[in-house]
Coordinates of C-alpha atoms in Angstrom, one line a residue:
Chain A
X4 CA 30.2 15.2 -60.1
X5 CA 32.6 14.1 -57.4
X6 CA 34.9 17.0 -58.2
X7 CA 32.1 19.5 -57.9
X8 CA 31.1 18.1 -54.5
X9 CA 34.6 18.2 -53.3
X10 CA 35.0 21.8 -54.4
X11 CA 31.7 22.8 -52.7
X12 CA 32.9 21.2 -49.4
X13 CA 36.2 23.0 -49.7
X14 CA 34.4 26.3 -50.2
X15 CA 32.2 25.6 -47.2
X16 CA 35.1 24.8 -45.0
X17 CA 36.9 27.9 -46.2
X18 CA 33.9 30.1 -45.4
X19 CA 33.6 28.6 -41.9
X20 CA 37.3 29.2 -41.3
X21 CA 36.9 32.7 -42.3
X22 CA 33.9 33.2 -39.9
X23 CA 35.9 31.9 -36.9
X24 CA 37.5 34.6 -34.8
X25 CA 41.3 35.0 -35.3
X26 CA 43.4 33.0 -32.9
X27 CA 45.3 35.3 -30.4
X28 CA 49.0 35.2 -30.9
X29 CA 50.7 33.0 -28.4
X30 CA 52.5 34.9 -25.7
X31 CA 56.2 35.3 -26.2
X32 CA 57.6 33.2 -23.3
X33 CA 60.7 31.1 -22.8
X34 CA 60.1 27.5 -23.7
X35 CA 59.6 24.9 -20.9
X36 CA 62.9 23.6 -19.7
X37 CA 63.6 19.9 -19.6
X38 CA 62.8 18.5 -16.1
X39 CA 64.8 16.4 -13.8
X40 CA 62.7 13.7 -12.0
X41 CA 63.3 13.8 -8.3
X42 CA 62.2 12.1 -5.1
X43 CA 60.8 14.1 -2.2
X44 CA 62.5 14.1 1.1
X45 CA 60.7 15.1 4.3
X46 CA 61.6 16.8 7.5
X47 CA 63.9 14.7 9.6
X48 CA 61.5 14.8 12.6
X49 CA 57.8 14.5 12.8
X50 CA 56.2 17.9 13.7
X51 CA 53.4 17.9 16.2
X52 CA 50.6 17.7 13.7
X53 CA 51.9 15.0 11.4
X54 CA 49.9 11.8 11.9
X55 CA 50.2 8.2 10.8
X56 CA 46.9 6.5 9.7
X57 CA 47.1 2.7 9.4
X58 CA 45.3 0.6 6.8
X59 CA 45.0 -3.1 7.4
X60 CA 43.8 -3.6 3.7
X61 CA 41.5 -6.3 4.9
X62 CA 40.6 -7.6 1.4
X63 CA 44.3 -7.8 0.4
X64 CA 45.7 -8.2 3.8
X65 CA 49.3 -9.0 2.7
X66 CA 49.6 -5.3 1.7
X67 CA 48.9 -3.3 4.9
X68 CA 50.4 0.1 5.1
X69 CA 50.5 3.4 7.0
X70 CA 49.9 6.8 5.5
X71 CA 51.7 9.9 6.7
X72 CA 49.5 13.0 6.8
X73 CA 50.2 16.6 7.6
X74 CA 47.0 17.4 9.5
X75 CA 47.6 21.1 9.4
X76 CA 47.4 21.2 5.6
X77 CA 45.7 18.0 4.9
X78 CA 48.6 17.0 2.6
X79 CA 49.4 13.4 2.0
X80 CA 53.1 13.1 2.7
X81 CA 53.9 9.5 2.0
X82 CA 53.4 5.8 2.6
X83 CA 55.1 3.2 4.9
X84 CA 54.6 -0.4 3.8
X85 CA 53.4 -2.8 6.5
X86 CA 52.9 -6.4 5.2
X87 CA 50.4 -9.0 6.4
X88 CA 47.9 -8.1 9.2
X89 CA 49.5 -4.7 9.6
X90 CA 49.2 -3.3 13.1
X91 CA 50.9 0.0 13.2
X92 CA 54.2 1.8 13.4
X93 CA 56.4 2.4 16.4
X94 CA 57.9 5.9 16.1
X95 CA 61.1 6.7 18.1
X96 CA 60.6 9.3 20.8
X97 CA 62.6 11.8 18.8
X98 CA 60.2 11.4 15.9
X99 CA 63.0 10.5 13.4
X100 CA 62.6 6.8 13.0
X101 CA 59.6 4.5 12.2
X102 CA 59.8 0.8 13.1
X103 CA 57.4 -1.5 11.4
X104 CA 56.9 -5.0 12.8
X105 CA 55.7 -7.0 9.7
X106 CA 54.8 -10.4 8.5
X107 CA 55.6 -11.4 4.9
X108 CA 55.2 -14.5 2.8
X109 CA 57.6 -15.5 0.0
X110 CA 54.6 -15.9 -2.5
X111 CA 52.5 -13.0 -1.3
X112 CA 49.8 -14.6 0.8
X113 CA 51.5 -18.0 0.8
X114 CA 54.9 -19.6 0.9
X115 CA 57.6 -19.2 3.6
X116 CA 56.7 -16.8 6.4
X117 CA 59.2 -14.3 7.6
X118 CA 58.6 -11.7 10.4
X119 CA 60.8 -8.7 10.5
X120 CA 61.0 -5.3 12.1
X121 CA 62.0 -2.8 9.4
X122 CA 63.5 0.6 10.2
X123 CA 62.6 3.7 8.2
X124 CA 63.9 7.2 8.5
X125 CA 61.0 9.6 8.5
X126 CA 63.0 11.9 6.2
X127 CA 63.1 9.4 3.3
X128 CA 60.6 6.7 4.2
X129 CA 63.0 4.2 2.6
X130 CA 63.3 0.7 4.1
X131 CA 66.6 0.5 5.9
X132 CA 67.8 -1.9 8.6
X133 CA 65.8 -5.0 9.2
X134 CA 65.8 -7.3 12.2
X135 CA 64.3 -10.8 11.8
X136 CA 62.1 -11.8 14.7
X137 CA 60.3 -15.1 15.5
X138 CA 57.6 -15.7 12.9
X139 CA 55.0 -15.7 15.6
X140 CA 53.7 -12.1 15.7
X141 CA 50.0 -12.0 16.6
X142 CA 47.7 -11.8 13.7
X143 CA 44.6 -9.9 14.9
X144 CA 42.7 -6.7 14.7
X145 CA 45.3 -4.1 15.4
X146 CA 46.1 -3.2 19.0
X147 CA 48.8 -0.7 19.8
X148 CA 49.9 -2.6 22.9
X149 CA 51.1 -5.5 20.7
X150 CA 54.1 -3.4 19.4
X151 CA 55.1 -0.9 22.2
X152 CA 58.5 0.8 22.3
X153 CA 60.2 1.7 25.6
X154 CA 60.0 5.4 26.5
X155 CA 63.6 5.9 25.6
X156 CA 63.2 4.2 22.3
X157 CA 65.8 1.5 23.2
X158 CA 63.7 -1.7 23.0
X159 CA 60.8 -2.6 20.8
X160 CA 58.4 -5.3 22.1
X161 CA 56.3 -7.5 19.8
X162 CA 53.5 -9.7 21.2
X163 CA 53.4 -13.3 19.9
X164 CA 50.4 -15.6 19.8
X165 CA 50.6 -19.1 18.3
X166 CA 48.4 -19.7 20.6
X167 CA 51.3 -19.9 23.0
X168 CA 51.9 -16.4 24.3
X169 CA 55.3 -14.7 24.3
X170 CA 57.1 -11.4 23.8
X171 CA 59.9 -10.8 21.3
X172 CA 62.3 -8.0 22.2
X173 CA 64.3 -6.1 19.7
X174 CA 67.2 -3.8 20.6
X175 CA 66.3 -0.8 18.5
X176 CA 69.6 0.8 19.1
X177 CA 71.8 -2.2 18.2
X178 CA 69.2 -3.3 15.7
X179 CA 69.2 -6.9 16.7
X180 CA 66.9 -9.4 18.3
X181 CA 67.4 -9.7 22.1
X182 CA 65.2 -12.9 22.4
X183 CA 61.7 -14.4 22.8
X184 CA 60.3 -14.6 26.3
X185 CA 57.2 -16.7 27.4
X186 CA 54.3 -14.9 29.0
X187 CA 52.0 -17.8 29.7
X188 CA 48.3 -16.9 30.1
X189 CA 48.8 -13.2 29.5
X190 CA 49.0 -10.9 26.5
X191 CA 49.6 -7.3 25.5
X192 CA 52.3 -5.0 26.9
X193 CA 51.1 -1.7 28.5
X194 CA 54.3 0.2 29.4
X195 CA 54.5 1.4 33.0
X196 CA 57.8 3.2 33.2
X197 CA 61.2 3.1 31.5
X198 CA 61.4 -0.7 31.5
X199 CA 58.2 -1.9 33.2
X200 CA 55.0 -3.1 31.7
X201 CA 51.8 -4.8 32.6
X202 CA 49.9 -7.5 30.8
X203 CA 46.2 -8.6 30.7
X204 CA 45.5 -12.2 31.6
X205 CA 42.6 -14.5 30.7
X206 CA 41.1 -14.6 34.2
X207 CA 40.8 -10.8 34.4
X208 CA 44.1 -10.3 36.4
X209 CA 47.1 -8.2 35.5
X210 CA 50.7 -9.4 35.3
X211 CA 53.6 -7.1 36.1
X212 CA 56.7 -7.5 34.0
X213 CA 60.0 -5.7 33.3
X214 CA 62.9 -5.7 30.9
X215 CA 66.4 -5.9 32.4
X216 CA 69.3 -3.8 31.2
X217 CA 69.9 -6.2 28.3
X218 CA 66.2 -6.3 27.3
X219 CA 65.3 -9.7 28.7
X220 CA 61.8 -10.0 30.1
X221 CA 61.2 -10.9 33.7
X222 CA 57.7 -11.6 35.0
X223 CA 56.7 -10.1 38.3
X224 CA 53.7 -10.3 40.5
X225 CA 50.1 -11.1 39.4
X226 CA 47.1 -9.4 40.8
X227 CA 43.8 -11.0 41.7
X228 CA 41.2 -10.8 38.9
X229 CA 40.4 -7.1 38.7
X230 CA 37.6 -7.6 36.1
X231 CA 34.7 -10.0 35.9
X232 CA 34.0 -12.6 33.2
X233 CA 30.7 -11.0 32.5
X234 CA 32.1 -7.5 31.8
X235 CA 35.8 -7.9 30.8
X236 CA 38.2 -5.0 30.4
X237 CA 38.7 -4.1 26.8
X238 CA 42.2 -4.8 25.3
X239 CA 42.3 -1.2 24.2
X240 CA 43.2 0.8 27.3
X241 CA 44.9 4.3 27.0
X242 CA 48.0 5.4 28.8
X243 CA 47.3 8.5 31.0
X244 CA 50.6 8.8 32.8
X245 CA 54.2 7.4 32.8
X246 CA 53.0 4.3 34.8
X247 CA 49.2 4.7 34.6
X248 CA 46.6 3.3 32.3
X249 CA 42.9 3.9 32.0
X250 CA 40.9 0.7 31.2
X251 CA 37.3 0.6 30.2
X252 CA 35.1 -2.5 30.3
X253 CA 32.7 -3.5 27.6
X254 CA 29.8 -1.9 29.6
X255 CA 31.7 1.3 30.3
X256 CA 33.2 1.0 33.7
X257 CA 36.5 2.8 34.2
X258 CA 39.5 1.5 36.1
X259 CA 42.6 3.7 36.5
X260 CA 45.5 1.3 37.2
X261 CA 49.1 2.2 38.1
X262 CA 52.0 -0.1 37.7
X263 CA 54.9 1.9 39.0
X264 CA 57.8 -0.2 40.2
X265 CA 56.0 -3.4 39.3
X266 CA 53.4 -2.8 42.0
X267 CA 50.0 -2.9 40.4
X268 CA 47.3 -0.8 42.1
X269 CA 43.8 0.3 41.2
X270 CA 43.8 4.1 41.7
X271 CA 40.2 4.9 40.8
X272 CA 37.0 3.3 39.5
X273 CA 34.1 5.2 37.9
X274 CA 31.6 4.9 35.1
X275 CA 31.6 6.6 31.7
X276 CA 27.8 6.9 31.6
X277 CA 25.3 8.1 34.2
X278 CA 22.5 6.0 35.6
X279 CA 20.1 7.4 33.0
X280 CA 22.5 6.7 30.2
X281 CA 23.0 3.0 30.6
X282 CA 22.4 2.3 26.9
X283 CA 25.6 4.2 26.0
X284 CA 28.8 2.2 25.7
X285 CA 32.4 2.7 24.5
X286 CA 33.2 0.9 21.2
X287 CA 35.3 0.8 18.1
X288 CA 38.9 -0.2 17.1
X289 CA 40.5 2.7 19.0
X290 CA 37.9 4.0 21.3
X291 CA 40.0 6.0 23.7
X292 CA 42.4 9.0 23.4
X293 CA 44.1 11.0 26.1
X294 CA 45.5 14.5 25.9
X295 CA 48.1 14.7 28.6
X296 CA 48.7 18.5 28.7
X297 CA 45.0 19.2 29.5
X298 CA 44.1 15.9 31.2
X299 CA 41.2 15.3 28.8
X300 CA 40.0 11.8 27.8
X301 CA 38.1 11.4 24.5
X302 CA 35.8 8.3 24.3
X303 CA 33.9 7.0 21.3
X304 CA 30.4 6.2 22.6
X305 CA 27.4 4.5 20.9
X306 CA 24.0 3.3 22.0
X307 CA 23.9 -0.5 22.2
X308 CA 23.8 -3.5 24.5
X309 CA 26.0 -6.5 25.1
X310 CA 28.2 -7.6 22.1
X311 CA 28.4 -4.1 20.6
X312 CA 32.0 -3.4 21.8
X313 CA 33.1 -3.0 18.2
X314 CA 30.4 -0.6 17.1
X315 CA 31.7 2.7 16.0
X316 CA 31.0 5.8 18.1
X317 CA 28.1 8.1 17.3
X318 CA 29.4 10.7 19.8
X319 CA 32.7 11.6 21.5
X320 CA 32.3 12.0 25.2
X321 CA 35.0 14.2 26.8
X322 CA 36.2 13.8 30.4
X323 CA 38.4 15.5 32.9
X324 CA 40.2 12.4 34.1
X325 CA 41.5 13.9 37.4
X326 CA 37.9 14.8 38.4
X327 CA 36.4 11.7 36.9
X328 CA 33.8 14.0 35.3
X329 CA 32.4 14.4 31.8
X330 CA 32.9 17.9 30.4
X331 CA 31.4 17.6 26.9
X332 CA 29.4 15.5 24.5
X333 CA 30.3 15.9 20.8
X334 CA 27.9 14.6 18.2
X335 CA 29.7 13.3 15.2
X336 CA 28.7 14.0 11.6
X337 CA 29.9 10.5 10.7
X338 CA 30.4 7.5 13.0
X339 CA 34.0 6.9 14.0
X340 CA 35.8 3.6 14.8
X341 CA 39.0 5.3 15.9
X342 CA 39.9 8.5 17.8
X343 CA 43.2 10.1 18.6
X344 CA 44.6 13.5 19.7
X345 CA 47.9 15.1 19.0
X346 CA 50.1 15.5 22.1
X347 CA 51.0 19.2 21.8
X348 CA 49.5 22.2 23.7
X349 CA 47.4 23.2 20.7
X350 CA 46.1 19.8 19.8
X351 CA 44.1 18.4 16.9
X352 CA 41.5 15.7 17.3
X353 CA 41.5 12.9 14.7
X354 CA 38.7 10.4 13.8
X355 CA 38.2 7.9 11.1
X356 CA 35.7 5.2 10.3
X357 CA 36.9 1.7 9.1
X358 CA 36.0 1.4 5.4
X359 CA 35.6 5.2 4.9
X360 CA 39.0 6.0 3.6
X361 CA 38.7 9.4 5.3
X362 CA 40.6 11.0 8.2
X363 CA 38.7 13.8 9.8
X364 CA 40.8 16.6 11.5
X365 CA 38.8 18.3 14.3
X366 CA 38.9 21.0 16.8
X367 CA 39.1 19.1 20.1
X368 CA 37.1 21.7 21.9
X369 CA 34.0 21.5 19.7
X370 CA 34.6 18.5 17.5
X371 CA 34.1 20.7 14.5
X372 CA 35.7 19.3 11.3
X373 CA 38.6 21.5 10.3
X374 CA 39.4 19.5 7.2
X375 CA 39.0 16.0 5.8
X376 CA 41.7 13.9 4.1
X377 CA 39.9 11.5 1.7
X378 CA 40.9 8.6 -0.5
X379 CA 43.1 6.9 2.1
X380 CA 43.2 3.3 1.1
X381 CA 40.5 0.9 2.2
X382 CA 40.4 -0.2 5.8
X383 CA 41.7 2.5 8.2
X384 CA 42.4 1.2 11.7
X385 CA 44.7 2.9 14.2
X386 CA 45.6 6.6 14.2
X387 CA 49.0 7.4 15.5
X388 CA 49.9 11.1 16.2
X389 CA 53.5 12.2 16.4
X390 CA 55.2 11.1 19.6
X391 CA 55.0 13.5 22.5
X392 CA 58.8 13.8 22.8
X393 CA 59.0 14.7 19.1
X394 CA 56.2 17.2 19.6
X395 CA 58.1 18.9 22.4
X396 CA 61.4 18.9 20.4
X397 CA 59.9 20.2 17.2
X398 CA 58.3 23.3 18.7
Chain B
X3 CA 22.0 -11.2 26.3
X4 CA 25.2 -13.2 26.9
X5 CA 25.2 -16.5 25.1
X6 CA 28.0 -18.0 27.2
X7 CA 26.3 -20.9 28.9
X8 CA 27.7 -23.3 31.3
X9 CA 29.6 -25.4 28.8
X10 CA 31.3 -22.5 27.1
X11 CA 32.1 -21.0 30.4
X12 CA 33.6 -24.3 31.4
X13 CA 35.7 -24.2 28.3
X14 CA 36.8 -20.7 28.9
X15 CA 37.5 -21.3 32.6
X16 CA 39.5 -24.5 31.8
X17 CA 41.4 -22.6 29.1
X18 CA 42.0 -19.8 31.6
X19 CA 43.3 -22.3 34.1
X20 CA 45.4 -24.0 31.5
X21 CA 46.8 -20.6 30.4
X22 CA 47.8 -19.6 33.9
X23 CA 51.3 -20.2 35.2
X24 CA 51.9 -23.8 34.5
X25 CA 54.1 -25.1 31.7
X26 CA 54.5 -23.2 28.5
X27 CA 53.7 -26.1 26.2
X28 CA 51.1 -27.7 28.4
X29 CA 48.5 -25.0 27.8
X30 CA 48.3 -26.0 24.1
X31 CA 46.0 -28.8 25.2
X32 CA 43.3 -26.4 26.3
X33 CA 43.2 -24.9 22.9
X34 CA 43.2 -28.2 21.2
X35 CA 40.0 -29.2 23.0
X36 CA 38.1 -26.7 21.0
X37 CA 39.3 -28.0 17.6
X38 CA 36.6 -28.1 15.0
X39 CA 34.9 -31.3 14.2
X40 CA 35.6 -30.7 10.6
X41 CA 39.2 -31.6 11.1
X42 CA 38.3 -34.9 12.6
X43 CA 36.3 -36.1 9.6
X44 CA 37.8 -39.0 7.6
X45 CA 39.7 -37.9 4.6
X46 CA 38.1 -39.0 1.3
X47 CA 40.4 -41.5 -0.3
X48 CA 38.9 -41.5 -3.7
X49 CA 39.4 -38.5 -6.0
X50 CA 35.9 -37.3 -6.5
X51 CA 33.9 -34.1 -6.5
X52 CA 33.0 -33.2 -3.0
X53 CA 30.1 -30.8 -2.4
X54 CA 30.0 -28.4 0.6
X55 CA 28.4 -29.9 3.7
X56 CA 24.8 -28.9 3.7
X57 CA 23.2 -27.6 6.8
X58 CA 21.3 -30.3 8.8
X59 CA 17.7 -31.2 8.1
X60 CA 16.5 -30.0 11.5
X61 CA 17.8 -26.4 10.8
X62 CA 16.0 -23.5 9.3
X63 CA 17.2 -20.3 7.7
X64 CA 19.6 -19.0 5.1
X65 CA 23.2 -19.9 5.8
X66 CA 24.3 -17.2 3.4
X67 CA 22.7 -14.6 5.6
X68 CA 24.4 -13.1 8.6
X69 CA 21.2 -13.6 10.6
X70 CA 21.6 -17.4 10.4
X71 CA 21.5 -18.8 14.0
X72 CA 25.0 -20.4 13.9
X73 CA 26.6 -17.1 13.2
X74 CA 25.7 -15.5 16.6
X75 CA 29.4 -14.8 17.5
X76 CA 31.1 -14.8 14.1
X77 CA 33.2 -12.0 12.8
X78 CA 34.4 -12.4 9.3
X79 CA 33.5 -13.5 5.8
X80 CA 31.0 -16.4 5.6
X81 CA 32.4 -19.4 3.9
X82 CA 28.9 -20.1 2.6
X83 CA 29.4 -17.2 0.2
X84 CA 32.9 -18.1 -0.7
X85 CA 32.6 -21.6 -2.3
X86 CA 32.3 -23.5 1.0
X87 CA 29.5 -23.7 3.6
X88 CA 28.9 -23.3 7.3
X89 CA 31.0 -26.5 7.8
X90 CA 33.1 -26.7 4.7
X91 CA 36.1 -24.7 3.6
X92 CA 36.2 -23.4 0.0
X93 CA 38.5 -25.4 -2.4
X94 CA 42.2 -24.8 -2.0
X95 CA 41.9 -23.5 1.6
X96 CA 42.9 -25.3 4.8
X97 CA 40.7 -25.4 7.9
X98 CA 42.4 -24.1 11.0
X99 CA 43.0 -27.0 13.4
X100 CA 42.5 -24.8 16.5
X101 CA 40.0 -22.0 17.0
X102 CA 37.6 -20.4 19.4
X103 CA 34.1 -21.4 20.3
X104 CA 30.8 -19.6 20.9
X105 CA 27.4 -20.8 22.0
X106 CA 24.3 -20.1 19.8
X107 CA 20.6 -21.0 20.3
X108 CA 19.0 -23.0 17.5
X109 CA 15.5 -21.4 17.2
X110 CA 14.0 -24.6 15.8
X111 CA 14.6 -26.9 18.8
X112 CA 15.3 -24.1 21.3
X113 CA 18.6 -25.7 22.4
X114 CA 22.0 -24.1 22.8
X115 CA 24.8 -25.5 20.8
X116 CA 28.6 -25.0 21.0
X117 CA 29.8 -23.6 17.7
X118 CA 33.4 -23.8 16.5
X119 CA 34.4 -20.9 14.4
X120 CA 37.2 -22.5 12.4
X121 CA 38.9 -20.2 9.9
X122 CA 39.7 -21.4 6.3
X123 CA 43.2 -20.4 5.5
X124 CA 45.9 -19.9 2.9
X125 CA 44.3 -17.4 0.6
X126 CA 43.7 -13.8 1.3
X127 CA 40.2 -12.7 2.3
X128 CA 37.2 -13.8 0.2
X129 CA 35.6 -10.5 0.8
X130 CA 31.9 -11.7 0.5
X131 CA 29.2 -11.7 3.1
X132 CA 31.0 -9.9 5.9
X133 CA 29.3 -10.7 9.1
X134 CA 30.1 -9.3 12.5
X135 CA 27.8 -10.3 15.4
X136 CA 30.2 -10.7 18.3
X137 CA 27.7 -12.0 20.8
X138 CA 29.7 -13.2 23.8
X139 CA 33.0 -12.5 22.1
X140 CA 35.8 -11.5 24.5
X141 CA 39.0 -9.5 24.2
X142 CA 42.1 -11.0 22.6
X143 CA 43.7 -11.8 26.0
X144 CA 40.9 -14.3 26.5
X145 CA 41.6 -16.1 23.3
X146 CA 39.4 -19.1 23.5
X147 CA 36.3 -16.9 23.1
X148 CA 37.9 -14.1 21.0
X149 CA 37.0 -13.5 17.4
X150 CA 39.5 -10.7 16.9
X151 CA 42.3 -13.2 16.4
X152 CA 43.3 -14.8 13.1
X153 CA 42.9 -18.4 14.0
X154 CA 44.8 -19.7 11.0
X155 CA 47.4 -20.9 13.5
X156 CA 48.9 -24.3 13.1
X157 CA 48.0 -24.6 9.4
X158 CA 50.5 -25.6 6.7
X159 CA 49.0 -23.0 4.5
X160 CA 49.9 -20.0 6.7
X161 CA 48.0 -17.2 8.4
X162 CA 46.3 -15.7 5.4
X163 CA 42.6 -15.6 6.5
X164 CA 40.0 -16.4 3.8
X165 CA 36.6 -17.0 5.5
X166 CA 34.9 -18.3 8.7
X167 CA 32.9 -21.5 9.2
X168 CA 30.5 -22.2 12.0
X169 CA 30.6 -25.9 12.8
X170 CA 28.2 -27.5 15.3
X171 CA 30.2 -29.3 18.0
X172 CA 27.2 -30.5 19.9
X173 CA 24.5 -29.4 22.4
X174 CA 25.8 -27.1 25.1
X175 CA 23.3 -28.2 27.8

């Protein structure tokens, strides 16, 4: 009986096989060659439309990083590791070197703390030289003015908060620590020339400071309070000239402040919103972007009252800074917590929303989305376009 | 509405004065004045289970909700959802000895209270009950009232931020 059943099944299988169409003969091609595993190398210099997008990795904060993206193609080019409470990357003016101030613990999120600046070549994104700095680097939401580089790329400044306030200076050319310099009562370094910078102080005043030829910090004059306690200036101003910064207050007042030669002067004051738009305020992690060739300012704006300074923008308002006049309102398809613009003459506008994992690449004239780069880590913070000098050199 | 009342303003102003141009070390005192009460509690000598501090009997609301009155200026993960409470750190974490303060109005008695937002430190983020209300919070260069800073400064455990408490320091008026 079993034999009969087996024969029947065999016959059934044979008939089905005969019913199937004949397989086409495989094409006569050369066999695949054994492959060599390689590692990609990039251009030596960041072109105008490469952009770094930083991820603070809030839920696993010892593992911050920056993603390097080609915004023209939307291609993901590579990753730069960043450590604990990652802020961002300082890119040399020639666009060839990335410097990453980082905080690391010997046991991941615990153990012995070491703060270092690590140098990476853009071409290979491999960790190279390392300079140990005082283990005092501020741990906060990321602010670009905690890690500025002098315009010539010579000195990297790192803001410390323990809560004593100081600045560590690294000689990026010699790749060594210059020293740590106290800056009592004031924080953040907004560069105002080849060696000058201004700092924001707790009472609403500004402090002038400068590096000497060796990189030592010397404090200069302090202004009277320029902002009120009720409506403080944000700690996220944008640089609009070699010595000039545009500050916005929580409520949306603008102050254009020049620090040339260590002399701090308010050049203009105006308001982002009109009298009938008082519900609108600037907000987000990176609310301001400035395009120098066209003099345009891009601001993330939302509707909200006091205490909403971290709300993402629902719209981007565009201004002609020289005329202190709004020229466009762009409604966003998705809210944005960060905005940036490339520094070249044919710019791209970038936005991201913390937690979205998506970089939107936009036409700065209309805000239209040209492409989206998705799947970028977890908690995107600052967007850093290629430096302007690199932009000029690469074209 | 700004929640900064006279007391908090005094703290901010005194800290601002303390952080002006005087000694580098001397300013630390201004920050220490806002230390959380939790760090002053006597250390339990006996090895025994220790429950999270409950909220006080005069209070109402859910301390695991971002809407809870004490959280008016918080920005972070609520320790109540992470094995601790509004005034207890989860096991194995260390309270920050220095921090920043806000002022919140208790809806039950209508009084304003100074709240100390001590971080619990030494383990990476808990990740539960993220709560960002920011009422009266200031930029980082005004640190005594800024919630953008990691306040795990001065701990033995290091700067890894785990969660945020909201400890009542006392009436503000």
